mmCIF file of N, CA and C in Angstrom:
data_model
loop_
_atom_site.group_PDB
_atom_site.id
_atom_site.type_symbol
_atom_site.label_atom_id
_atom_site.label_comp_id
_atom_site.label_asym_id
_atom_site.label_seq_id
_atom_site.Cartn_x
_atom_site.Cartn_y
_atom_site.Cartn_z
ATOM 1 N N UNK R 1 93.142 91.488 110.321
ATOM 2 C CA UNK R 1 91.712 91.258 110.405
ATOM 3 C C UNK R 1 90.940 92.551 110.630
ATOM 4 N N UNK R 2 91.695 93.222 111.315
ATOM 5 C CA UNK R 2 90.881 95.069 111.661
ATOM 6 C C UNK R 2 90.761 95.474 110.432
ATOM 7 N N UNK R 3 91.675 95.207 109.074
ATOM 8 C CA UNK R 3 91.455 95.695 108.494
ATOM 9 C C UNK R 3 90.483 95.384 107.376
ATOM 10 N N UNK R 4 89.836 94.109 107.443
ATOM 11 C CA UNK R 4 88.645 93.572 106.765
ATOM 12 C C UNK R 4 87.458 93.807 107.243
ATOM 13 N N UNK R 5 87.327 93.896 108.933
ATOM 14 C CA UNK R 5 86.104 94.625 109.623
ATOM 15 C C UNK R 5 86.085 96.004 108.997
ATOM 16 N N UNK R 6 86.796 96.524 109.035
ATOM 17 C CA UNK R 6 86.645 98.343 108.545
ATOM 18 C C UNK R 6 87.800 98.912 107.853
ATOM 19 N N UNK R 7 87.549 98.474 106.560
ATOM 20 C CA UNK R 7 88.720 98.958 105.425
ATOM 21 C C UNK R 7 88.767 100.377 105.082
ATOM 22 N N UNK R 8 87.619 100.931 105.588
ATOM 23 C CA UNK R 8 87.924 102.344 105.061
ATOM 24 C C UNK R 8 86.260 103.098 105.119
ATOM 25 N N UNK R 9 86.053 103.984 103.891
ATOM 26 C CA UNK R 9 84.811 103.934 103.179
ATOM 27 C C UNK R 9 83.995 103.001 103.094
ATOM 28 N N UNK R 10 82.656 103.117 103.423
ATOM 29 C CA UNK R 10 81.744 102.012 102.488
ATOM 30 C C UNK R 10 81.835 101.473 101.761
ATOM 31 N N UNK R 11 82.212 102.427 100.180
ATOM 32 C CA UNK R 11 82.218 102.366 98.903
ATOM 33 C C UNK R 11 83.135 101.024 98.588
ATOM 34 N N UNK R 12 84.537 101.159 99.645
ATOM 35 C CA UNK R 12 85.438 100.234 99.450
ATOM 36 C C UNK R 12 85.331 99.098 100.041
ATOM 37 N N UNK R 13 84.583 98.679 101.177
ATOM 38 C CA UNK R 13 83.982 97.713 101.775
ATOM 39 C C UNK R 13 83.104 97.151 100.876
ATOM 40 N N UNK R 14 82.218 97.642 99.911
ATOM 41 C CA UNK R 14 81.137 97.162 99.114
ATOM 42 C C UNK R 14 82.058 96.431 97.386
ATOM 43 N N UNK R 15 83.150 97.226 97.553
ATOM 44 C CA UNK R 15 84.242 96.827 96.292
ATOM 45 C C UNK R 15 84.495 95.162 96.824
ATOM 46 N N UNK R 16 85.417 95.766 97.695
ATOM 47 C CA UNK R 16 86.169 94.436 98.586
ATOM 48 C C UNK R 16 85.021 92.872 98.206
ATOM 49 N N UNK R 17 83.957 92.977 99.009
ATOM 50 C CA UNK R 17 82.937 92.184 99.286
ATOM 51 C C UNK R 17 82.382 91.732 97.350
ATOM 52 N N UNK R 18 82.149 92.583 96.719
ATOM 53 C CA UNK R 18 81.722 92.232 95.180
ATOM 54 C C UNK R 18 82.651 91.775 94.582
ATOM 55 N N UNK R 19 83.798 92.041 94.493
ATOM 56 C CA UNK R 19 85.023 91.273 94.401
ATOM 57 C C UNK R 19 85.244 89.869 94.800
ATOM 58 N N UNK R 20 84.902 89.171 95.947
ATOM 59 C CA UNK R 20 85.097 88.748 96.812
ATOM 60 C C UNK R 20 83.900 87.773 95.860
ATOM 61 N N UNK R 21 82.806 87.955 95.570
ATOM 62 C CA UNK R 21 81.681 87.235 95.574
ATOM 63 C C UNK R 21 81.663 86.980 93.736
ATOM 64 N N UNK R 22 82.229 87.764 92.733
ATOM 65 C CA UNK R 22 82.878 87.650 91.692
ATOM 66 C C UNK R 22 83.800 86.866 91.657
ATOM 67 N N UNK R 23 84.509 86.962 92.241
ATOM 68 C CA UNK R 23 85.663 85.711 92.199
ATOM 69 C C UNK R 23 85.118 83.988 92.767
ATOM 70 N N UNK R 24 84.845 84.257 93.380
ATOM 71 C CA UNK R 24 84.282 83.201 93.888
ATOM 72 C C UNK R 24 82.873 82.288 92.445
ATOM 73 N N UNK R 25 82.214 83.519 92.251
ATOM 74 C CA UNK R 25 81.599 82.793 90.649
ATOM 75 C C UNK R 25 82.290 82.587 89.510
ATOM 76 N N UNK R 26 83.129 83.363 89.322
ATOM 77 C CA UNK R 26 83.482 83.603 87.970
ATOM 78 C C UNK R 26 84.822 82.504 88.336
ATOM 79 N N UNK R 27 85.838 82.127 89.118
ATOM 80 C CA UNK R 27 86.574 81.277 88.884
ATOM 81 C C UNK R 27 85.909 79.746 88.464
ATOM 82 N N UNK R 28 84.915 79.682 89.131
ATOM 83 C CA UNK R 28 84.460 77.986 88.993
ATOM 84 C C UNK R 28 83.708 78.427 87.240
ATOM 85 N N UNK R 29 82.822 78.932 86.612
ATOM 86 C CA UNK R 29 82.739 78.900 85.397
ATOM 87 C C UNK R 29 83.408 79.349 84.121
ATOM 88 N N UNK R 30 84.941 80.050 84.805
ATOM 89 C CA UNK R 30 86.004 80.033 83.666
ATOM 90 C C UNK R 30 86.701 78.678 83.782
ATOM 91 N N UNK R 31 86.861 77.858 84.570
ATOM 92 C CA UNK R 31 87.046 76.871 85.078
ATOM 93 C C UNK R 31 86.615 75.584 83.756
ATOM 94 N N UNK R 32 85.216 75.582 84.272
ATOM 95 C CA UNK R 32 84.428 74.689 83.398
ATOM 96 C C UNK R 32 84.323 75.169 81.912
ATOM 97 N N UNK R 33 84.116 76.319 82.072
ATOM 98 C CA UNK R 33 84.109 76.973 80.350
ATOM 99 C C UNK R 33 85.244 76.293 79.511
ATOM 100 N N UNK R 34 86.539 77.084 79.988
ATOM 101 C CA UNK R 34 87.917 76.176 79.612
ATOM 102 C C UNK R 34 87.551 74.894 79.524
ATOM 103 N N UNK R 35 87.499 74.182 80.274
ATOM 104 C CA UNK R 35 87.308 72.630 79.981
ATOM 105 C C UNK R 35 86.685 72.179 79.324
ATOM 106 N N UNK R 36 85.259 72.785 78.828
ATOM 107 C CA UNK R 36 84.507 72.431 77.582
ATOM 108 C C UNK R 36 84.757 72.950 76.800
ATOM 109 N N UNK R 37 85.379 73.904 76.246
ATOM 110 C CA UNK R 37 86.136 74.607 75.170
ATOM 111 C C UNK R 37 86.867 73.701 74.365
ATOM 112 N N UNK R 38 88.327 73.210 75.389
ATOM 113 C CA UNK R 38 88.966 72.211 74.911
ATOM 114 C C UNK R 38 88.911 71.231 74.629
ATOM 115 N N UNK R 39 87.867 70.663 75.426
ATOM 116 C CA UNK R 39 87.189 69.304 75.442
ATOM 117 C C UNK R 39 86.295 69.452 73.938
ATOM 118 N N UNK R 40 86.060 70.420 73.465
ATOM 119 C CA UNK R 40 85.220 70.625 72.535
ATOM 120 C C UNK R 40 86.169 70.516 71.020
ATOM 121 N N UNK R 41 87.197 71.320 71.452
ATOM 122 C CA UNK R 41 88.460 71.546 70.544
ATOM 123 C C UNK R 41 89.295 70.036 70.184
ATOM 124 N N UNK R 42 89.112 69.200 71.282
ATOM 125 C CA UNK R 42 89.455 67.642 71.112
ATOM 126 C C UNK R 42 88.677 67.027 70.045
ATOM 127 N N UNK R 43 87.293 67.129 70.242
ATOM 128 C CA UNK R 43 86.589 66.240 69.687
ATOM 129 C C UNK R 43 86.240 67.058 68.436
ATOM 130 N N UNK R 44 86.402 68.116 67.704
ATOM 131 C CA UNK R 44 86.460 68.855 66.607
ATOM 132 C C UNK R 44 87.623 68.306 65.740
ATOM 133 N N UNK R 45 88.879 68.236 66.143
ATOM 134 C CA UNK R 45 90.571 68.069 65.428
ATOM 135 C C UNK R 45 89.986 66.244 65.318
ATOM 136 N N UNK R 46 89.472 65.394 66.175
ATOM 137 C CA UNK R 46 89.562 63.882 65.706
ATOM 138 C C UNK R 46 88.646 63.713 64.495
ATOM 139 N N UNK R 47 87.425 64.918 64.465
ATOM 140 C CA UNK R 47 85.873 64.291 64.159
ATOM 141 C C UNK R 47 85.361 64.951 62.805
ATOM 142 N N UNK R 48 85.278 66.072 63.012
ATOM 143 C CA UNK R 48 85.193 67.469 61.837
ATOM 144 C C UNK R 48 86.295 68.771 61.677
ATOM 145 N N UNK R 49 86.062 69.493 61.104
ATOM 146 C CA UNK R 49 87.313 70.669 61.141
ATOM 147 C C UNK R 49 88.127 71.335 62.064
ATOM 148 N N UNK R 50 89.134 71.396 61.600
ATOM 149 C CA UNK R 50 90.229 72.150 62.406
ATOM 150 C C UNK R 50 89.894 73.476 62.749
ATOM 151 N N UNK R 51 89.643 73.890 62.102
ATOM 152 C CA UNK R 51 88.968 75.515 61.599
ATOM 153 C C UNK R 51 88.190 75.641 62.978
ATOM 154 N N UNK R 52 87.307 74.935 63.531
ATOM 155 C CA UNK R 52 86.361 75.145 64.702
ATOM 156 C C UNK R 52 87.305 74.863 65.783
ATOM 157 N N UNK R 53 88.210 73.855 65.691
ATOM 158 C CA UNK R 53 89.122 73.339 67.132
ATOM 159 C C UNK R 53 90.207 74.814 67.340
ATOM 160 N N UNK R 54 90.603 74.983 66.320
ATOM 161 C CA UNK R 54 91.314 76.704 66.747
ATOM 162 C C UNK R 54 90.653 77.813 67.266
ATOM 163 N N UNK R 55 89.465 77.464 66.149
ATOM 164 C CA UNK R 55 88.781 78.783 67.118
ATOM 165 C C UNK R 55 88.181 78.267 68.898
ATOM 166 N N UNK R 56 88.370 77.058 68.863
ATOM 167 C CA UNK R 56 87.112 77.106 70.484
ATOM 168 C C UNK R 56 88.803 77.035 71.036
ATOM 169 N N UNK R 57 90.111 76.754 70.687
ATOM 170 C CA UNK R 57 91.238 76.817 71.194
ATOM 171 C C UNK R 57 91.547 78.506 71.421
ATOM 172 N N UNK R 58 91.597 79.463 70.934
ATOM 173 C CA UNK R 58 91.312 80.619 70.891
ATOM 174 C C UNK R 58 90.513 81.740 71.768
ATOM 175 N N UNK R 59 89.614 80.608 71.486
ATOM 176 C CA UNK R 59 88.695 81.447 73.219
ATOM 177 C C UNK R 59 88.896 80.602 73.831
ATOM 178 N N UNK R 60 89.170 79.613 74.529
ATOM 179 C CA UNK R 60 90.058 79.270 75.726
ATOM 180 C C UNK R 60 90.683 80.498 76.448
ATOM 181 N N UNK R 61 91.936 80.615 75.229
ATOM 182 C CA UNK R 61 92.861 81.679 75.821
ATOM 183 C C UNK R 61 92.665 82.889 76.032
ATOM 184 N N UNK R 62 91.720 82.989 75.383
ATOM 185 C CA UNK R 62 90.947 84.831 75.031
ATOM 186 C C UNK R 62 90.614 84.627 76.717
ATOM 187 N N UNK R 63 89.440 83.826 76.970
ATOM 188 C CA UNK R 63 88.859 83.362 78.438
ATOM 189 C C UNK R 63 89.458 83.853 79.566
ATOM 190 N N UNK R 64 90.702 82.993 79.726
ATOM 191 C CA UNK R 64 91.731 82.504 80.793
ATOM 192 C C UNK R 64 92.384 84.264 80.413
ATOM 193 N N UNK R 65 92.978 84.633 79.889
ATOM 194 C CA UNK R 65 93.657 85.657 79.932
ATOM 195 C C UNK R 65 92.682 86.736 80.082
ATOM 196 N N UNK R 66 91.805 86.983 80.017
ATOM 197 C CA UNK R 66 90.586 88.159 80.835
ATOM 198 C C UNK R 66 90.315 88.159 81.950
ATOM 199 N N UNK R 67 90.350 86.714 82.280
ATOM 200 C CA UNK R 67 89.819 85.980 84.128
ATOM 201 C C UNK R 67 91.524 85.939 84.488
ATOM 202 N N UNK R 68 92.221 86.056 83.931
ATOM 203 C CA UNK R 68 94.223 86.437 84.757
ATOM 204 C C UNK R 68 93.802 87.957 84.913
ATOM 205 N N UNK R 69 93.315 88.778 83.958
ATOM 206 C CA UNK R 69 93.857 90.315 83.760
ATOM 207 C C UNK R 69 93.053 90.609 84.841
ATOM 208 N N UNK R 70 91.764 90.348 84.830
ATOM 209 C CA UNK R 70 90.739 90.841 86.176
ATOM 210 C C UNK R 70 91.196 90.290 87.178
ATOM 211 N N UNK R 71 91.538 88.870 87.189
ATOM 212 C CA UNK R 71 92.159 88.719 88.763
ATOM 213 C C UNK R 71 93.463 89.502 89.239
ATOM 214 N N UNK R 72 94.496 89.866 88.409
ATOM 215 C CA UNK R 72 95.496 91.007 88.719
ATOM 216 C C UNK R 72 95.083 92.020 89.019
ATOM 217 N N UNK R 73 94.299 92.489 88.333
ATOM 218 C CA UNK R 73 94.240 94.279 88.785
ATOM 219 C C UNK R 73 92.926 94.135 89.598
ATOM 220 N N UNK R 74 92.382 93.008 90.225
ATOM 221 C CA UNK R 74 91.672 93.248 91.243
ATOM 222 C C UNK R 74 92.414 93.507 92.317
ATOM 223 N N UNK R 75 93.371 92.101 92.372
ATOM 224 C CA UNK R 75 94.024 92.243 93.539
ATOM 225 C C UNK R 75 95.039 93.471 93.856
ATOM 226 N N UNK R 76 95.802 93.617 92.918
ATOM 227 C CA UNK R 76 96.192 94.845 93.046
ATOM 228 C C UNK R 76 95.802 95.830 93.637
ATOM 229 N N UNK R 77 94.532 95.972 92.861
ATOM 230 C CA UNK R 77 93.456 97.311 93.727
ATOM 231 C C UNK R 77 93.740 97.288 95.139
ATOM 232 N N UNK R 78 93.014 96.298 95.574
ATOM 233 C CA UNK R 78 93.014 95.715 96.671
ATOM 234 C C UNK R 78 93.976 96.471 97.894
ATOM 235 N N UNK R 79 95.050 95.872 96.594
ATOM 236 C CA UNK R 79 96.191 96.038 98.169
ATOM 237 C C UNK R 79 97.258 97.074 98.470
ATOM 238 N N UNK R 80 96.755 97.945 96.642
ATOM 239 C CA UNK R 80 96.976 99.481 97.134
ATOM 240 C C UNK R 80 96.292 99.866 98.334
ATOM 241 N N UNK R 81 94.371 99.939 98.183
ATOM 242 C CA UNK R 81 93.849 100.024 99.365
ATOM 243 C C UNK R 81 94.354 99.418 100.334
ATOM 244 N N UNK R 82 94.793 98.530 100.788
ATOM 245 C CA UNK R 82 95.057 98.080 102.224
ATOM 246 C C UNK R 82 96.592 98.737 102.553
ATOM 247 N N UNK R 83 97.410 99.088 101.283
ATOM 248 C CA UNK R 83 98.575 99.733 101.974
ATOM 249 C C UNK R 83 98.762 101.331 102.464
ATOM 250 N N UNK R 84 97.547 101.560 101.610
ATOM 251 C CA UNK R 84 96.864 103.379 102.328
ATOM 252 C C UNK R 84 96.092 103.160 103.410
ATOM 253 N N UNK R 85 95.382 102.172 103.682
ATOM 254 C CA UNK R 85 94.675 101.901 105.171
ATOM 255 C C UNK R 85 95.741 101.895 106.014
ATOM 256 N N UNK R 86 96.826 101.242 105.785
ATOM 257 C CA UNK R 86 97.646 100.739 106.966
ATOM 258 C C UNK R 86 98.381 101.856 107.053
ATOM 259 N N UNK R 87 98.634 102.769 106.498
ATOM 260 C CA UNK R 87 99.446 104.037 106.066
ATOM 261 C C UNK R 87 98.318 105.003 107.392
ATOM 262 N N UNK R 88 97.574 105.166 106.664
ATOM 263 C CA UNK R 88 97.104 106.307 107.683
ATOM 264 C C UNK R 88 95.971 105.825 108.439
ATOM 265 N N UNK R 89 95.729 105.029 108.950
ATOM 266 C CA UNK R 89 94.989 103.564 110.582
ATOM 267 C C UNK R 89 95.922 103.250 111.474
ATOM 268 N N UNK R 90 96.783 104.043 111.569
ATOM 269 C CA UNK R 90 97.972 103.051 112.720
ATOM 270 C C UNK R 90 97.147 103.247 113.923
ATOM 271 N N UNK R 91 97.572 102.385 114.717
ATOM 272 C CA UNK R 91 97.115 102.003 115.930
ATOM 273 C C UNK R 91 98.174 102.670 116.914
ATOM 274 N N UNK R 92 97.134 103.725 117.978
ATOM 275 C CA UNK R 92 98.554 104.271 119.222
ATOM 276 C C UNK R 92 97.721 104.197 120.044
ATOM 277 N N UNK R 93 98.184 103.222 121.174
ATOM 278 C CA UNK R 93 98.095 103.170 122.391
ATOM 279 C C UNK R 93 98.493 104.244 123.600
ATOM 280 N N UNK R 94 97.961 105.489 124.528
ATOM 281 C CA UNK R 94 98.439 105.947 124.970
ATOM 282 C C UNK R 94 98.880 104.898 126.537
ATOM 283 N N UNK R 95 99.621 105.082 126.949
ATOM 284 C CA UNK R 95 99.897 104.681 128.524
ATOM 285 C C UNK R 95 100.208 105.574 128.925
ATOM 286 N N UNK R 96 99.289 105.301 130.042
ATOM 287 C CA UNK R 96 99.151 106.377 131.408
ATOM 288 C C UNK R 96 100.030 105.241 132.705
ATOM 289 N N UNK R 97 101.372 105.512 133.190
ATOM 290 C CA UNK R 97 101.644 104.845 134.180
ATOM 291 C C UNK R 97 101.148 104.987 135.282
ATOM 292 N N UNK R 98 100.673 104.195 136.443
ATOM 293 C CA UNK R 98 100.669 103.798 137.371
ATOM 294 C C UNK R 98 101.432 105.081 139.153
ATOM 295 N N UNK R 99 101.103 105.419 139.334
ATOM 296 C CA UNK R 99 101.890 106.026 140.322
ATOM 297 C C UNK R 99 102.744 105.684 141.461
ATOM 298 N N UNK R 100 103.712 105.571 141.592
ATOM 299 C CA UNK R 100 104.722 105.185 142.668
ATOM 300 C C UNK R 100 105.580 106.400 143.503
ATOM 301 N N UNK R 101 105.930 105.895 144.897
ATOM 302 C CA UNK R 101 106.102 106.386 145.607
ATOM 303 C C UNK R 101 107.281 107.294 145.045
ATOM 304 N N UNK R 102 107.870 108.512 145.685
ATOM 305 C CA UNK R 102 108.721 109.333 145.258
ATOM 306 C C UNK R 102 109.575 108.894 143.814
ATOM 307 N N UNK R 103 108.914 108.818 142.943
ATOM 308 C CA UNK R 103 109.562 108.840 141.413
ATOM 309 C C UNK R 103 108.989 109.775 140.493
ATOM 310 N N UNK R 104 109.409 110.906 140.167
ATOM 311 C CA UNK R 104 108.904 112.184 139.385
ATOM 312 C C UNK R 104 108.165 111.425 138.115
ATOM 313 N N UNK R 105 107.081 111.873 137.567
ATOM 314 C CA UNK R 105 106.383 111.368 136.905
ATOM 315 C C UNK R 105 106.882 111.581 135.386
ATOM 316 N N UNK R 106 107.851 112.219 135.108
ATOM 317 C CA UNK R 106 108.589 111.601 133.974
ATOM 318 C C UNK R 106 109.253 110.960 133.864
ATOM 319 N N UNK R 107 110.051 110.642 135.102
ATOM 320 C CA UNK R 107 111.214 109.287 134.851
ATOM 321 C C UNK R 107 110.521 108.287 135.257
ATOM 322 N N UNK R 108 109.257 108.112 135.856
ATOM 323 C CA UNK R 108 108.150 106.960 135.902
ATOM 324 C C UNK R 108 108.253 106.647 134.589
ATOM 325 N N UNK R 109 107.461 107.628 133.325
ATOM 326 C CA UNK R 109 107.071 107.167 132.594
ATOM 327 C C UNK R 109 107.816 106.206 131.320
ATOM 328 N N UNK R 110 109.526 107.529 132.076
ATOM 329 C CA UNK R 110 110.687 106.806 130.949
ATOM 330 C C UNK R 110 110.752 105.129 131.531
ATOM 331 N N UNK R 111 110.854 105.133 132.553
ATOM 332 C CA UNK R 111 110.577 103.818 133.289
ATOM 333 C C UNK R 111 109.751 102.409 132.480
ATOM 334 N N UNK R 112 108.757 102.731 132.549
ATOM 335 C CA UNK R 112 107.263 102.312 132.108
ATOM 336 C C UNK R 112 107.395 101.996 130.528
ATOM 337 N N UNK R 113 108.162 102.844 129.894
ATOM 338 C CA UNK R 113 108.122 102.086 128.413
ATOM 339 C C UNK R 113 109.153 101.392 128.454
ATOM 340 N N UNK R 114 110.468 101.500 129.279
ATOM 341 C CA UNK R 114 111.712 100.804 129.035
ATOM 342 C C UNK R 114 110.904 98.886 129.766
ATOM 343 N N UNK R 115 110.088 98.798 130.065
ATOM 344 C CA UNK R 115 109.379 97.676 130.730
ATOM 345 C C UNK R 115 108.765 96.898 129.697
ATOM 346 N N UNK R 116 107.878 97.668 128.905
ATOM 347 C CA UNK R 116 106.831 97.356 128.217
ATOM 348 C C UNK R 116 107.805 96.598 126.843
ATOM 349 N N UNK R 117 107.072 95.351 126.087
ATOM 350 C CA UNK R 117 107.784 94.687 125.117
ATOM 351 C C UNK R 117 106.794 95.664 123.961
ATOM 352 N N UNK R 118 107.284 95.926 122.823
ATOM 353 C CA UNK R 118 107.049 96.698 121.758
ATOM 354 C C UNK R 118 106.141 96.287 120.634
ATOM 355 N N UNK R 119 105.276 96.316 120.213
ATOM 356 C CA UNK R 119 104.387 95.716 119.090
ATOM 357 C C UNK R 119 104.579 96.331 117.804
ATOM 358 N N UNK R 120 105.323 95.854 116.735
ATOM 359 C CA UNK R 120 105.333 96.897 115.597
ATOM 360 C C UNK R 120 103.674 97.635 114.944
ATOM 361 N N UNK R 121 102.519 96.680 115.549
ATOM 362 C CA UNK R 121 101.696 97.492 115.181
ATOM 363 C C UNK R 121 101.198 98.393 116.268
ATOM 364 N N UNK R 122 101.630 98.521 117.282
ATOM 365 C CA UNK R 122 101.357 99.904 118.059
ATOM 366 C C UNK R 122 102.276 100.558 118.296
ATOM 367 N N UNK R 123 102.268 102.057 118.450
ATOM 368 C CA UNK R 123 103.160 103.071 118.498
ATOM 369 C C UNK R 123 103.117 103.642 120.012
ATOM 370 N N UNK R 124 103.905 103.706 120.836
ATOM 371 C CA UNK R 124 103.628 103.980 121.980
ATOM 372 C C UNK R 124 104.147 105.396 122.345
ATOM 373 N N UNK R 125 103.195 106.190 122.918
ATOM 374 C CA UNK R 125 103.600 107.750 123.222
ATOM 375 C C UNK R 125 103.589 108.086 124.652
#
């Protein structure tokens, strides 16, 4: 989720989000498009020429395979960006231990992480 609050750049926050709001239009009217295409391509092959039912069969697929190719290499994009965010965004927690009575403050600290349970997304120093 940190990484949808602040993916990076602006530029890529403003990608993310237009993306985001593209998909969201463009699936529901490739959607319906397709369906009246074919639906169109039905009632062409019972009624009048074939010649028109191939072609509205044709862009169907032309359709659907532009709205596949853009939805791939959106996401893709995507998640190159999020695997270079996560690449160089790691999260490090410093800990500062606590002070206790006669224990030299490095074997405190070796102490102090051997305690602590480990988060693969924080790095502890």
């Amino acid at each position: 989720l940190q990484w949808l609050r602040n993916p990076g750049p602006p530029h890529e926050k403003r990608t993310l989000f237009g993306d985001m709001v593209c998909f969201l239009f463009i699936t529901p009217l490739a959607t319906i498009s397709g369906w009246l295409c074919l639906r169109g391509a039905v009632d062409h092959l019972h009624f009048s020429s074939r010649l028109e039912a191939v072609g509205l069969i044709a862009l169907t697929v032309a359709l659907f395979t532009i709205y596949l190719f853009w939805t791939l290499v959106s996401f893709r994009y995507h998640c190159r960006l999020y695997n270079e965010w996560r690449r160089t965004n790691q999260r490090v927690i410093l800990l500062i231990p606590k002070s206790a009575n006669n224990i030299p403050s490095n074997q405190q600290s070796l102490l102090g992480l051997q305690s602590l349970k480990r988060n693969s997304k924080e790095t502890i120093v």
